[in-house]
PDB file of C-alpha atoms and ligand atoms in Angstrom:
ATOM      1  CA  UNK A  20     -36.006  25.451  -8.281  1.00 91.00           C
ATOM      2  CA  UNK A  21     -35.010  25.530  -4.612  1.00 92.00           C
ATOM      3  CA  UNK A  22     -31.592  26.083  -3.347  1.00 93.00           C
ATOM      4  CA  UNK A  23     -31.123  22.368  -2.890  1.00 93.00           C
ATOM      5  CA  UNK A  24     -31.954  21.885  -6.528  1.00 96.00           C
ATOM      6  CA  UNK A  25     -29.959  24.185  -7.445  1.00 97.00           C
ATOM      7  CA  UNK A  26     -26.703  23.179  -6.031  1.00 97.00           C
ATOM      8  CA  UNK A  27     -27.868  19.683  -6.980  1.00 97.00           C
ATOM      9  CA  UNK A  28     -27.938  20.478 -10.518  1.00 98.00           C
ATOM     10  CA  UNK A  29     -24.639  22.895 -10.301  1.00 97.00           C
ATOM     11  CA  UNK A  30     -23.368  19.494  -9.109  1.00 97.00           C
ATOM     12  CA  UNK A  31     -24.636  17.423 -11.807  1.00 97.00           C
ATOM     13  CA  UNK A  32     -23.525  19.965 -14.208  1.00 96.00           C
ATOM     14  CA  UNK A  33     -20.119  19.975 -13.489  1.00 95.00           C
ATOM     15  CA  UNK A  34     -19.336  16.272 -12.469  1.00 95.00           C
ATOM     16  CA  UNK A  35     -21.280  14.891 -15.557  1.00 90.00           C
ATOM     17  CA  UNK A  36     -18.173  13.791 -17.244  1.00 87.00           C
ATOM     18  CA  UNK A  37     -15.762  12.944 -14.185  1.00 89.00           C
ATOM     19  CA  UNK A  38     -14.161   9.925 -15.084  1.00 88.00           C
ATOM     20  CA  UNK A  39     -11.493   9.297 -12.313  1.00 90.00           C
ATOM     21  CA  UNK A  40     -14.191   7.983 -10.257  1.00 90.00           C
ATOM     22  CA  UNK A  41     -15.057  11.563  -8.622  1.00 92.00           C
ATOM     23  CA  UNK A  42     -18.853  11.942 -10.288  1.00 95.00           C
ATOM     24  CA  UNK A  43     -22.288  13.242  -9.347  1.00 97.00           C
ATOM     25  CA  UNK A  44     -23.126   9.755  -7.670  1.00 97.00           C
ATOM     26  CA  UNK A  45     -19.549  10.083  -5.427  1.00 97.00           C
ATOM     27  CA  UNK A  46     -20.975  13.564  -4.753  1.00 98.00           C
ATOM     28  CA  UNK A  47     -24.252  12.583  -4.075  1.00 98.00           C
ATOM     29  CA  UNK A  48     -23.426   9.798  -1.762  1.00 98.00           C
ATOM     30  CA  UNK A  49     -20.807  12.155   0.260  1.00 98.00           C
ATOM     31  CA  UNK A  50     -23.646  14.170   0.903  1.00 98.00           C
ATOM     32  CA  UNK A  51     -25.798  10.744   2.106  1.00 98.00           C
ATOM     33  CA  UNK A  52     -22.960   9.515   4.429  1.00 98.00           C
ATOM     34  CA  UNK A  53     -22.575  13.029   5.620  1.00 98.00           C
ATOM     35  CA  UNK A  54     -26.427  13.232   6.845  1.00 98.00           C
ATOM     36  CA  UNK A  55     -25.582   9.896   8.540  1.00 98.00           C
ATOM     37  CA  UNK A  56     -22.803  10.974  10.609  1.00 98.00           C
ATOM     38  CA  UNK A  57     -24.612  14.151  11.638  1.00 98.00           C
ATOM     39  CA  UNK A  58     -27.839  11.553  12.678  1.00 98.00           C
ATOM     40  CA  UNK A  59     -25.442   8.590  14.091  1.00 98.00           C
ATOM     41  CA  UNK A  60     -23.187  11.379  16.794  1.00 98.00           C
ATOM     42  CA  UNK A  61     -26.444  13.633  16.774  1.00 98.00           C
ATOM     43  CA  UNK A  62     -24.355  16.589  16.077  1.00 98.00           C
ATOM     44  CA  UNK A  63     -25.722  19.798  16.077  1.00 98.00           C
ATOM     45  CA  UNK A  64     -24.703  21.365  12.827  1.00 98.00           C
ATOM     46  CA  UNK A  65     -26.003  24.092   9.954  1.00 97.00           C
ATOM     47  CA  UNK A  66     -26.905  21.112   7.540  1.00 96.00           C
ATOM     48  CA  UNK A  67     -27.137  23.424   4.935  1.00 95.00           C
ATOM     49  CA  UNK A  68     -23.422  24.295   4.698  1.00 97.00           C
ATOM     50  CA  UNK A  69     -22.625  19.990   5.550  1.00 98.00           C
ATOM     51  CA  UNK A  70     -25.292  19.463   2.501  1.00 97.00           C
ATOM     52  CA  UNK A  71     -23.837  22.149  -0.230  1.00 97.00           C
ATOM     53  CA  UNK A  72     -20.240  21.324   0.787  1.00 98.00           C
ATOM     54  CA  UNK A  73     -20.527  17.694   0.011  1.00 98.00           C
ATOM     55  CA  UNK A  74     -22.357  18.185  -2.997  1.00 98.00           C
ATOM     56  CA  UNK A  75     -19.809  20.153  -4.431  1.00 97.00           C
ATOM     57  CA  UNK A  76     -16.314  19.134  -2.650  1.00 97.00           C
ATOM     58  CA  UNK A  77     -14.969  17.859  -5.834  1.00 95.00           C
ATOM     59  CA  UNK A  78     -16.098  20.747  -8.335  1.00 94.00           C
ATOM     60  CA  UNK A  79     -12.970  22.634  -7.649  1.00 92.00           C
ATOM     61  CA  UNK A  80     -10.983  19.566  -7.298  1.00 87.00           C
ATOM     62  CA  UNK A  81      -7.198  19.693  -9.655  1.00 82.00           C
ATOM     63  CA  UNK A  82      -8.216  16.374 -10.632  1.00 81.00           C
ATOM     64  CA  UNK A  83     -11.851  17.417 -11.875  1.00 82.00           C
ATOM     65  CA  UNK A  84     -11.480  21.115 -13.284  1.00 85.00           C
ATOM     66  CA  UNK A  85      -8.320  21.850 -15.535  1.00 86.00           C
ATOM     67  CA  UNK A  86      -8.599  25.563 -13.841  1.00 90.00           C
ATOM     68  CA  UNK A  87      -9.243  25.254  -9.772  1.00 87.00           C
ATOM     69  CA  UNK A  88      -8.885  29.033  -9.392  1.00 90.00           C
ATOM     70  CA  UNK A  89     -11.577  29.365 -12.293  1.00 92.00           C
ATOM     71  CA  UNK A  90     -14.037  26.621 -10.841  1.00 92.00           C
ATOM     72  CA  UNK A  91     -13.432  28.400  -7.219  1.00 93.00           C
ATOM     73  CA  UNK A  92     -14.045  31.727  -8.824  1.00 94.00           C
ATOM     74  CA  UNK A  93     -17.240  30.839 -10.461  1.00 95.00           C
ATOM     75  CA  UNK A  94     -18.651  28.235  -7.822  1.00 96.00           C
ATOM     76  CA  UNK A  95     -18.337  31.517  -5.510  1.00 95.00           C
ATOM     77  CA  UNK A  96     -20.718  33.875  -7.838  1.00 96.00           C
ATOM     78  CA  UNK A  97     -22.961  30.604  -8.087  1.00 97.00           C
ATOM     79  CA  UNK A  98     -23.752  30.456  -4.621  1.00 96.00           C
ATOM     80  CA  UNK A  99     -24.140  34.284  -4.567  1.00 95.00           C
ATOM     81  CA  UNK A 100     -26.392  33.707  -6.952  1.00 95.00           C
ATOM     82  CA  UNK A 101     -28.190  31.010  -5.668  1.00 94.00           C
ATOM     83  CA  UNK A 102     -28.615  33.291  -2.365  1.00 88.00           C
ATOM     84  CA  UNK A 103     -25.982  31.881   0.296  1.00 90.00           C
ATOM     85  CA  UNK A 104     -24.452  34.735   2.835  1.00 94.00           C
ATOM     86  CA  UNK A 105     -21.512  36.116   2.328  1.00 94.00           C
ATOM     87  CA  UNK A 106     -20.261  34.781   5.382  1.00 96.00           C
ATOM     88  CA  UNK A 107     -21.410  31.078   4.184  1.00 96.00           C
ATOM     89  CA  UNK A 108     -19.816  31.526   1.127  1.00 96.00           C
ATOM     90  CA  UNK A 109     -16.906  31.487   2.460  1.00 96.00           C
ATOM     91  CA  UNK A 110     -17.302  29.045   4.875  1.00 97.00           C
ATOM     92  CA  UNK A 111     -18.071  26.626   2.128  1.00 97.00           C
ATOM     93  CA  UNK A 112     -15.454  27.745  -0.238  1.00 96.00           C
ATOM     94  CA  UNK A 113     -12.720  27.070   3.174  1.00 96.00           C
ATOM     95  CA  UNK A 114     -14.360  23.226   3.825  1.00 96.00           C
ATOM     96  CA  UNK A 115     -14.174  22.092   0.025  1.00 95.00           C
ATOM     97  CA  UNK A 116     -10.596  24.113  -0.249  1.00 93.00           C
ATOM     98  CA  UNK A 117      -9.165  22.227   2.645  1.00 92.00           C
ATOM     99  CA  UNK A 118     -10.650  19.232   2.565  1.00 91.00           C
ATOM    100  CA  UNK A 119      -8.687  16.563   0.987  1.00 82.00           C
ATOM    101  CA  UNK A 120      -6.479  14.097   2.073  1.00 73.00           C
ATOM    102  CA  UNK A 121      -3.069  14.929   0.158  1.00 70.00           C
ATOM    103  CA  UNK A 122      -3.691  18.543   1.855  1.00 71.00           C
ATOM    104  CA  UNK A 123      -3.799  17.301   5.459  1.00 71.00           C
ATOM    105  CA  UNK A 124      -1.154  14.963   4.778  1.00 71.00           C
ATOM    106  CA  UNK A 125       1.432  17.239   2.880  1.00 71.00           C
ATOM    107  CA  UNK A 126      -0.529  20.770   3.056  1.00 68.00           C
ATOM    108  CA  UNK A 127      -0.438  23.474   5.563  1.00 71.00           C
ATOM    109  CA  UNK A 128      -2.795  21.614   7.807  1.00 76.00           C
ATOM    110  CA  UNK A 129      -6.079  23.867   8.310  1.00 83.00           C
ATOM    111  CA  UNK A 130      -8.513  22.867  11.665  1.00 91.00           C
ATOM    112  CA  UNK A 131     -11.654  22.289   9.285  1.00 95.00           C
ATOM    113  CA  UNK A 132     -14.967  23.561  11.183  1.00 97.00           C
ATOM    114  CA  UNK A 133     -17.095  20.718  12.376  1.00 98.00           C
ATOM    115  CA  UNK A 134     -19.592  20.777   9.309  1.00 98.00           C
ATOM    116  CA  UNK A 135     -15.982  20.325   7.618  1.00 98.00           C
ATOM    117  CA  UNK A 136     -15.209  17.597   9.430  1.00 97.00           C
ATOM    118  CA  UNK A 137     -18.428  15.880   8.977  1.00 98.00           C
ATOM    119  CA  UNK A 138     -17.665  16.158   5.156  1.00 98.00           C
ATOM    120  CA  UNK A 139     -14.024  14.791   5.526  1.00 97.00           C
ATOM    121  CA  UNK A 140     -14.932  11.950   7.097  1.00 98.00           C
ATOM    122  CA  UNK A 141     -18.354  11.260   4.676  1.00 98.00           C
ATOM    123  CA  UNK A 142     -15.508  11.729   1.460  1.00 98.00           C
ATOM    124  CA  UNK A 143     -13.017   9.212   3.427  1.00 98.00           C
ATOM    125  CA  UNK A 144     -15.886   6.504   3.401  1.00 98.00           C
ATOM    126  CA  UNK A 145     -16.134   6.946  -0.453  1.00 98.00           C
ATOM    127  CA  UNK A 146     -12.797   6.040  -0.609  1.00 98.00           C
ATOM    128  CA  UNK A 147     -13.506   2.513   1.806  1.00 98.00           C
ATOM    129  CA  UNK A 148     -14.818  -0.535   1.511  1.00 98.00           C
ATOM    130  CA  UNK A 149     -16.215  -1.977  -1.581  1.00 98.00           C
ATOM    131  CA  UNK A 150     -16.913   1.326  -3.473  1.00 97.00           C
ATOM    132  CA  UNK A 151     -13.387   2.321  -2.279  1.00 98.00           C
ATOM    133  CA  UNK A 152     -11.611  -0.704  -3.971  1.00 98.00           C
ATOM    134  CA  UNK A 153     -13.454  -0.035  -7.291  1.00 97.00           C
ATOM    135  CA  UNK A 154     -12.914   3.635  -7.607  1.00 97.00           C
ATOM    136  CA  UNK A 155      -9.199   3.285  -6.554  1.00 97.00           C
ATOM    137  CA  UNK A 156      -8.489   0.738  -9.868  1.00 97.00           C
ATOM    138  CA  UNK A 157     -11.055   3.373 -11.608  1.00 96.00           C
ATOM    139  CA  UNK A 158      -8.737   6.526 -10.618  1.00 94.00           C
ATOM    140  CA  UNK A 159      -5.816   4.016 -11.577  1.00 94.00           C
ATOM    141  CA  UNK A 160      -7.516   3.222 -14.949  1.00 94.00           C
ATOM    142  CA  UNK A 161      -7.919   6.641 -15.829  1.00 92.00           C
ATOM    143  CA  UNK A 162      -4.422   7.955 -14.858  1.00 91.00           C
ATOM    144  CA  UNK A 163      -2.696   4.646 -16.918  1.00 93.00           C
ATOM    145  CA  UNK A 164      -1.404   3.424 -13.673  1.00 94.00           C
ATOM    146  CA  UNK A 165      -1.054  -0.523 -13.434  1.00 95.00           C
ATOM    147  CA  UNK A 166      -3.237  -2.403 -10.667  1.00 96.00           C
ATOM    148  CA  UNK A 167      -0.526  -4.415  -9.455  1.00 97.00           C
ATOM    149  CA  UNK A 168       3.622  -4.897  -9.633  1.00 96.00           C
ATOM    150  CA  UNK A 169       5.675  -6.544  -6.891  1.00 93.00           C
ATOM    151  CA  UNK A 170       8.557  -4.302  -8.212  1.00 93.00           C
ATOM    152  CA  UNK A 171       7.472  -0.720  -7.760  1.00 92.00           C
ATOM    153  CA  UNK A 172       7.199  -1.009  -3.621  1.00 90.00           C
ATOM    154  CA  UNK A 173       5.088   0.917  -1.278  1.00 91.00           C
ATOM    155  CA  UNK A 174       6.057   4.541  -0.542  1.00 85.00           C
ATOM    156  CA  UNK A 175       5.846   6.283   2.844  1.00 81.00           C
ATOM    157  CA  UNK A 176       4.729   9.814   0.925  1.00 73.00           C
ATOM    158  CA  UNK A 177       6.153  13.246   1.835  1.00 74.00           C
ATOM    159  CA  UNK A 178       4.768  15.320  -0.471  1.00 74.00           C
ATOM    160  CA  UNK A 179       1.915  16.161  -2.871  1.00 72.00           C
ATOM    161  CA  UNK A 180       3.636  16.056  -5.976  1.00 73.00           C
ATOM    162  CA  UNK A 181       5.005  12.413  -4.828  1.00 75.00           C
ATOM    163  CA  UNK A 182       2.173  11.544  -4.048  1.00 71.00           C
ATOM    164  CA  UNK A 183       0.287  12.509  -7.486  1.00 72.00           C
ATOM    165  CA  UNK A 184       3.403  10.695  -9.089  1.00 76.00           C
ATOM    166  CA  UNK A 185       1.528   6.794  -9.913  1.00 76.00           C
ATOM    167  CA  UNK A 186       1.910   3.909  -8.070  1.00 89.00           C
ATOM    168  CA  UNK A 187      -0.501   0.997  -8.247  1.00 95.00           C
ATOM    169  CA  UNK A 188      -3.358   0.329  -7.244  1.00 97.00           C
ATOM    170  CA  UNK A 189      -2.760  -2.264  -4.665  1.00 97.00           C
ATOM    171  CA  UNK A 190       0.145  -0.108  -3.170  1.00 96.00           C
ATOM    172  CA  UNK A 191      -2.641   3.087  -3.237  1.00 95.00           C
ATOM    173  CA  UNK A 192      -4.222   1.045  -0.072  1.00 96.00           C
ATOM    174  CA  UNK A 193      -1.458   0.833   1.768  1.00 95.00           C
ATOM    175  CA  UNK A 194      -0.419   4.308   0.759  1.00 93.00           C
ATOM    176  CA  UNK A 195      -3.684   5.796   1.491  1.00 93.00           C
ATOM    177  CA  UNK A 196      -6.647   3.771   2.199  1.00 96.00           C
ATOM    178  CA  UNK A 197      -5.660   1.791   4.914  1.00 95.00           C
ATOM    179  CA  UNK A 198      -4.679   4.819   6.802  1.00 94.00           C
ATOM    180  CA  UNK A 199      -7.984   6.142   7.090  1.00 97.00           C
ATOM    181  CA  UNK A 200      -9.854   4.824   9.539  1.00 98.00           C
ATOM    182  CA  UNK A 201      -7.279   5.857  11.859  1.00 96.00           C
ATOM    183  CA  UNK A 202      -7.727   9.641  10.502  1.00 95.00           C
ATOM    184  CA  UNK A 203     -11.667  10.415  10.914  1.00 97.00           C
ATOM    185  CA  UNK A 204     -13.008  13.026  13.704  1.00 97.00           C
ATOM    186  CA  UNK A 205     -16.277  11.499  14.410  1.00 98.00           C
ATOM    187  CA  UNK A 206     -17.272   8.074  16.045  1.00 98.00           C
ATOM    188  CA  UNK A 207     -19.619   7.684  13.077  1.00 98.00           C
ATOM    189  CA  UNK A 208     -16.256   7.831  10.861  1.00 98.00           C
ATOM    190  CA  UNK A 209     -14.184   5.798  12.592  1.00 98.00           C
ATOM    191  CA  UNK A 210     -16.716   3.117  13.123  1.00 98.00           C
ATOM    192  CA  UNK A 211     -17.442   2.398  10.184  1.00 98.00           C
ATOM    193  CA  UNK A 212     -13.962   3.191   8.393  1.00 98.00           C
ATOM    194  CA  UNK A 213     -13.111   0.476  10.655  1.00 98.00           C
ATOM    195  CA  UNK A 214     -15.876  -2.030   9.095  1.00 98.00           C
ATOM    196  CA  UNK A 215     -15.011  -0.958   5.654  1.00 98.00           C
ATOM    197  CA  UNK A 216     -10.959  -1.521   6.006  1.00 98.00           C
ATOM    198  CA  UNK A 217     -11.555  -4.770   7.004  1.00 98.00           C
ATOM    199  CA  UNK A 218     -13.461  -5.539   3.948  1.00 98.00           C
ATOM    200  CA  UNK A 219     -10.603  -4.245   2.120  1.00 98.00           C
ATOM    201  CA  UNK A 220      -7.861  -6.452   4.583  1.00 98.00           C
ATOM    202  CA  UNK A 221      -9.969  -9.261   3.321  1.00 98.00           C
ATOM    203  CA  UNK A 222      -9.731  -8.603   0.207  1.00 98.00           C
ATOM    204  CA  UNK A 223      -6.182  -8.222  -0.110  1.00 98.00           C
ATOM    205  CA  UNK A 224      -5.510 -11.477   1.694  1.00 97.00           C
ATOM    206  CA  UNK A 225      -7.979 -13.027  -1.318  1.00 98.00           C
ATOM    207  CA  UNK A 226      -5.686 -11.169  -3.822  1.00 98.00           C
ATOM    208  CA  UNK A 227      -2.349 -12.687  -2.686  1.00 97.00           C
ATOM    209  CA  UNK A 228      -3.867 -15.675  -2.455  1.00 97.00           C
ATOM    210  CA  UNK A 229      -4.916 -16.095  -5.834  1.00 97.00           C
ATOM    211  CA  UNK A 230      -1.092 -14.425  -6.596  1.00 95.00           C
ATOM    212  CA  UNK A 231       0.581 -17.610  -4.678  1.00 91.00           C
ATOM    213  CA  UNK A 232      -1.306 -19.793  -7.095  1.00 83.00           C
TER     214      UNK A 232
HETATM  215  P1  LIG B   9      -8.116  13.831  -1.990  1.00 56.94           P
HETATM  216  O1  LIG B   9      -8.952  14.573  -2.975  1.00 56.94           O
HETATM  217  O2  LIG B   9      -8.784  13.635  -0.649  1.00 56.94           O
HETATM  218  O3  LIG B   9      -6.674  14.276  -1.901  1.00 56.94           O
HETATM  219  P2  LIG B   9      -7.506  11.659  -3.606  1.00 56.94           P
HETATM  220  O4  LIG B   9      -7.373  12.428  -4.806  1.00 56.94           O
HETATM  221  O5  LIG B   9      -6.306  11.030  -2.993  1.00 56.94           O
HETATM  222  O6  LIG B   9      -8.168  12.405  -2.454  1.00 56.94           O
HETATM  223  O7  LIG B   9      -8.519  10.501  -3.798  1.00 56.94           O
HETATM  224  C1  LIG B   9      -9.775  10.559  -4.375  1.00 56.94           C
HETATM  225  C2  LIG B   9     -10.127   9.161  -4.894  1.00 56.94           C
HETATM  226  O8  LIG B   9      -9.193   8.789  -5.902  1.00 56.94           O
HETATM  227  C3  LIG B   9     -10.049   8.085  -3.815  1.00 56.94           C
HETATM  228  O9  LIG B   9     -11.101   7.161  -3.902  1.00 56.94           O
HETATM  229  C4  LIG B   9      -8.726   7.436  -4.074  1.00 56.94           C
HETATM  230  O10 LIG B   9      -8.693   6.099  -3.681  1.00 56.94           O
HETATM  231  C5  LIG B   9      -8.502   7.598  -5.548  1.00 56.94           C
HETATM  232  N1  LIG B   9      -7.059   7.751  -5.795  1.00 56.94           N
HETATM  233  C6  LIG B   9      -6.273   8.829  -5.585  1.00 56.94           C
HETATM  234  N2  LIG B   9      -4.980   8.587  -5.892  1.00 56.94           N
HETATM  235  C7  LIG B   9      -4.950   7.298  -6.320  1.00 56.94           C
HETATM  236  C8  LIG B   9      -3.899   6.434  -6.775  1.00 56.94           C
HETATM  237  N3  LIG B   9      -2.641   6.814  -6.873  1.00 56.94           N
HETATM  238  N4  LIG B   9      -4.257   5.173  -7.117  1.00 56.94           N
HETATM  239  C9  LIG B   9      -5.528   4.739  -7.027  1.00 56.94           C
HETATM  240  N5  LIG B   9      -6.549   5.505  -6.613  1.00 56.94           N
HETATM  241  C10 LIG B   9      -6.281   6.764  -6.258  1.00 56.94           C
HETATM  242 NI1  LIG B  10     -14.530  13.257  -3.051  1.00 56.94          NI
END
C-alpha cells in the first residue's frame, strides 16, 4: 500500500462506526474540499500534511475516541510507522489538535499553520449548507437532543463545557453554524461558506413558515 492508502485505511478503520455524523465519508470529503481551496486561492502548500490532516482530523476527536490521549498516542506511532518525519508528525498531530471550532472559540487560541488553515476551513464547509443541516439533526439525534423548542432560547456560548451541554438543533445554527462564514481564512472558505449559509437562511425561513401554520 502507499502512504495515501495507508492513512486512507487508518481513516476508514477508525471512523467505521462514527455515528454523530463525523465518519470516513465527512473525512473523506474534508480532504476533497481541502484540495479545492488549495486549487481555488492557488496556495502553495505541502499537500501531503493538508491531505493526512484532513483525513484524520476527527480520529482523535472527544466525540469519536472515548480516550483522545490514547488515539493521539497511537495515531503518532502510526504515522511513524507509515514513514512521516518527525518534524511532520508533529505538525500534523498540532493541525488536528487545534483545529476545531469549540477550541478557537473557548480554547487557548493557537495561529494554525496555513495547511491548518486550509483544513479548518474544508471541516467548516462540512458543517454548511445542505450536508451541514443533516449532520447537525444527526449529531442532535445521536446525543438525544430535540430538533426544535421555542422554550430553551439561543445561547451566546462562553465555554466548552456550555457549549457541549445540548441545545437544539435549530438553535445549534445560530449558535454555531451561522457564524462561520464569517470565521474562514481563505477566499475559497468564505466564498462559499457564504453560498452555503444562505442555503441554510433559506431554510430556516421555510421552517418557521411551516411553524406559523
Ligand atoms: P468541532 O469539532 O469543530 O468543535 P463540533 O463538534 O462543534 O465541531 O461539530 C462537528 C459537527 O457536529 C458539526 O457538523 C456540527 O454541526 C455538529 N454539532 C456539534 N454540536 C452540535 C449540537 N449541539 N447540535 C447539533 N449539531 C452539533
Ligand atoms: Ni470534522
Amino acid at each position: 500500500m502507499t502512504k495515501i492508502e495507508q492513512i486512507i485505511a487508518y481513516a476508514q478503520d477508525k471512523l467505521m462506526n462514527e455515528k454523530t455524523g463525523h465518519d470516513f465519508y465527512h473525512a473523506r470529503q474534508t480532504a476533497v474540499l481541502a484540495q479545492k481551496i488549495i486549487k481555488q486561492d492557488q496556495l502553495s502548500v505541502n499537500e501531503f500534511i493538508v491531505f493526512t490532516s484532513a483525513y484524520l482530523h476527527d480520529v482523535i476527536d472527544d466525540k469519536v475516541t472515548k480516550n483522545a490521549e490514547k488515539a493521539l498516542r497511537e495515531l503518532g506511532d502510526f504515522l511513524v510507522e507509515v514513514t512521516y518525519s518527525e518534524d511532520e508528525v508533529q505538525q500534523i498531530l498540532f493541525i488536528i489538535t487545534h483545529l476545531s471550532f469549540s477550541d478557537e472559540m473557548f480554547g487557548e487560541k493557537k495561529e494554525l499553520p496555513l495547511e491548518g488553515k486550509i483544513v479548518q476551513d474544508a471541516d467548516r464547509l462540512e458543517a454548511l449548507g445542505a450536508g451541514g443541516i443533516l449532520r447537525a439533526a444527526y449529531f442532535s439525534g445521536a446525543h438525544g437532543q430535540k430538533i426544535y423548542d421555542p422554550t430553551i432560547k439561543v445561547r451566546k456560548l462562553q465555554s466548552k463545557s456550555e457549549y457541549r451541554q445540548p441545545s437544539t438543533t435549530i438553535n445549534h445554527f445560530y449558535e454555531k453554524l451561522c457564524l462561520l462564514p464569517e470565521l474562514m481564512n481563505t477566499t475559497y472558505g468564505k466564498q462559499e461558506g457564504l453560498k452555503r449559509k444562505k442555503f441554510m437562511d433559506d431554510f430556516l425561513k421555510q421552517f418557521y413558515k411551516e411553524q406559523e401554520i
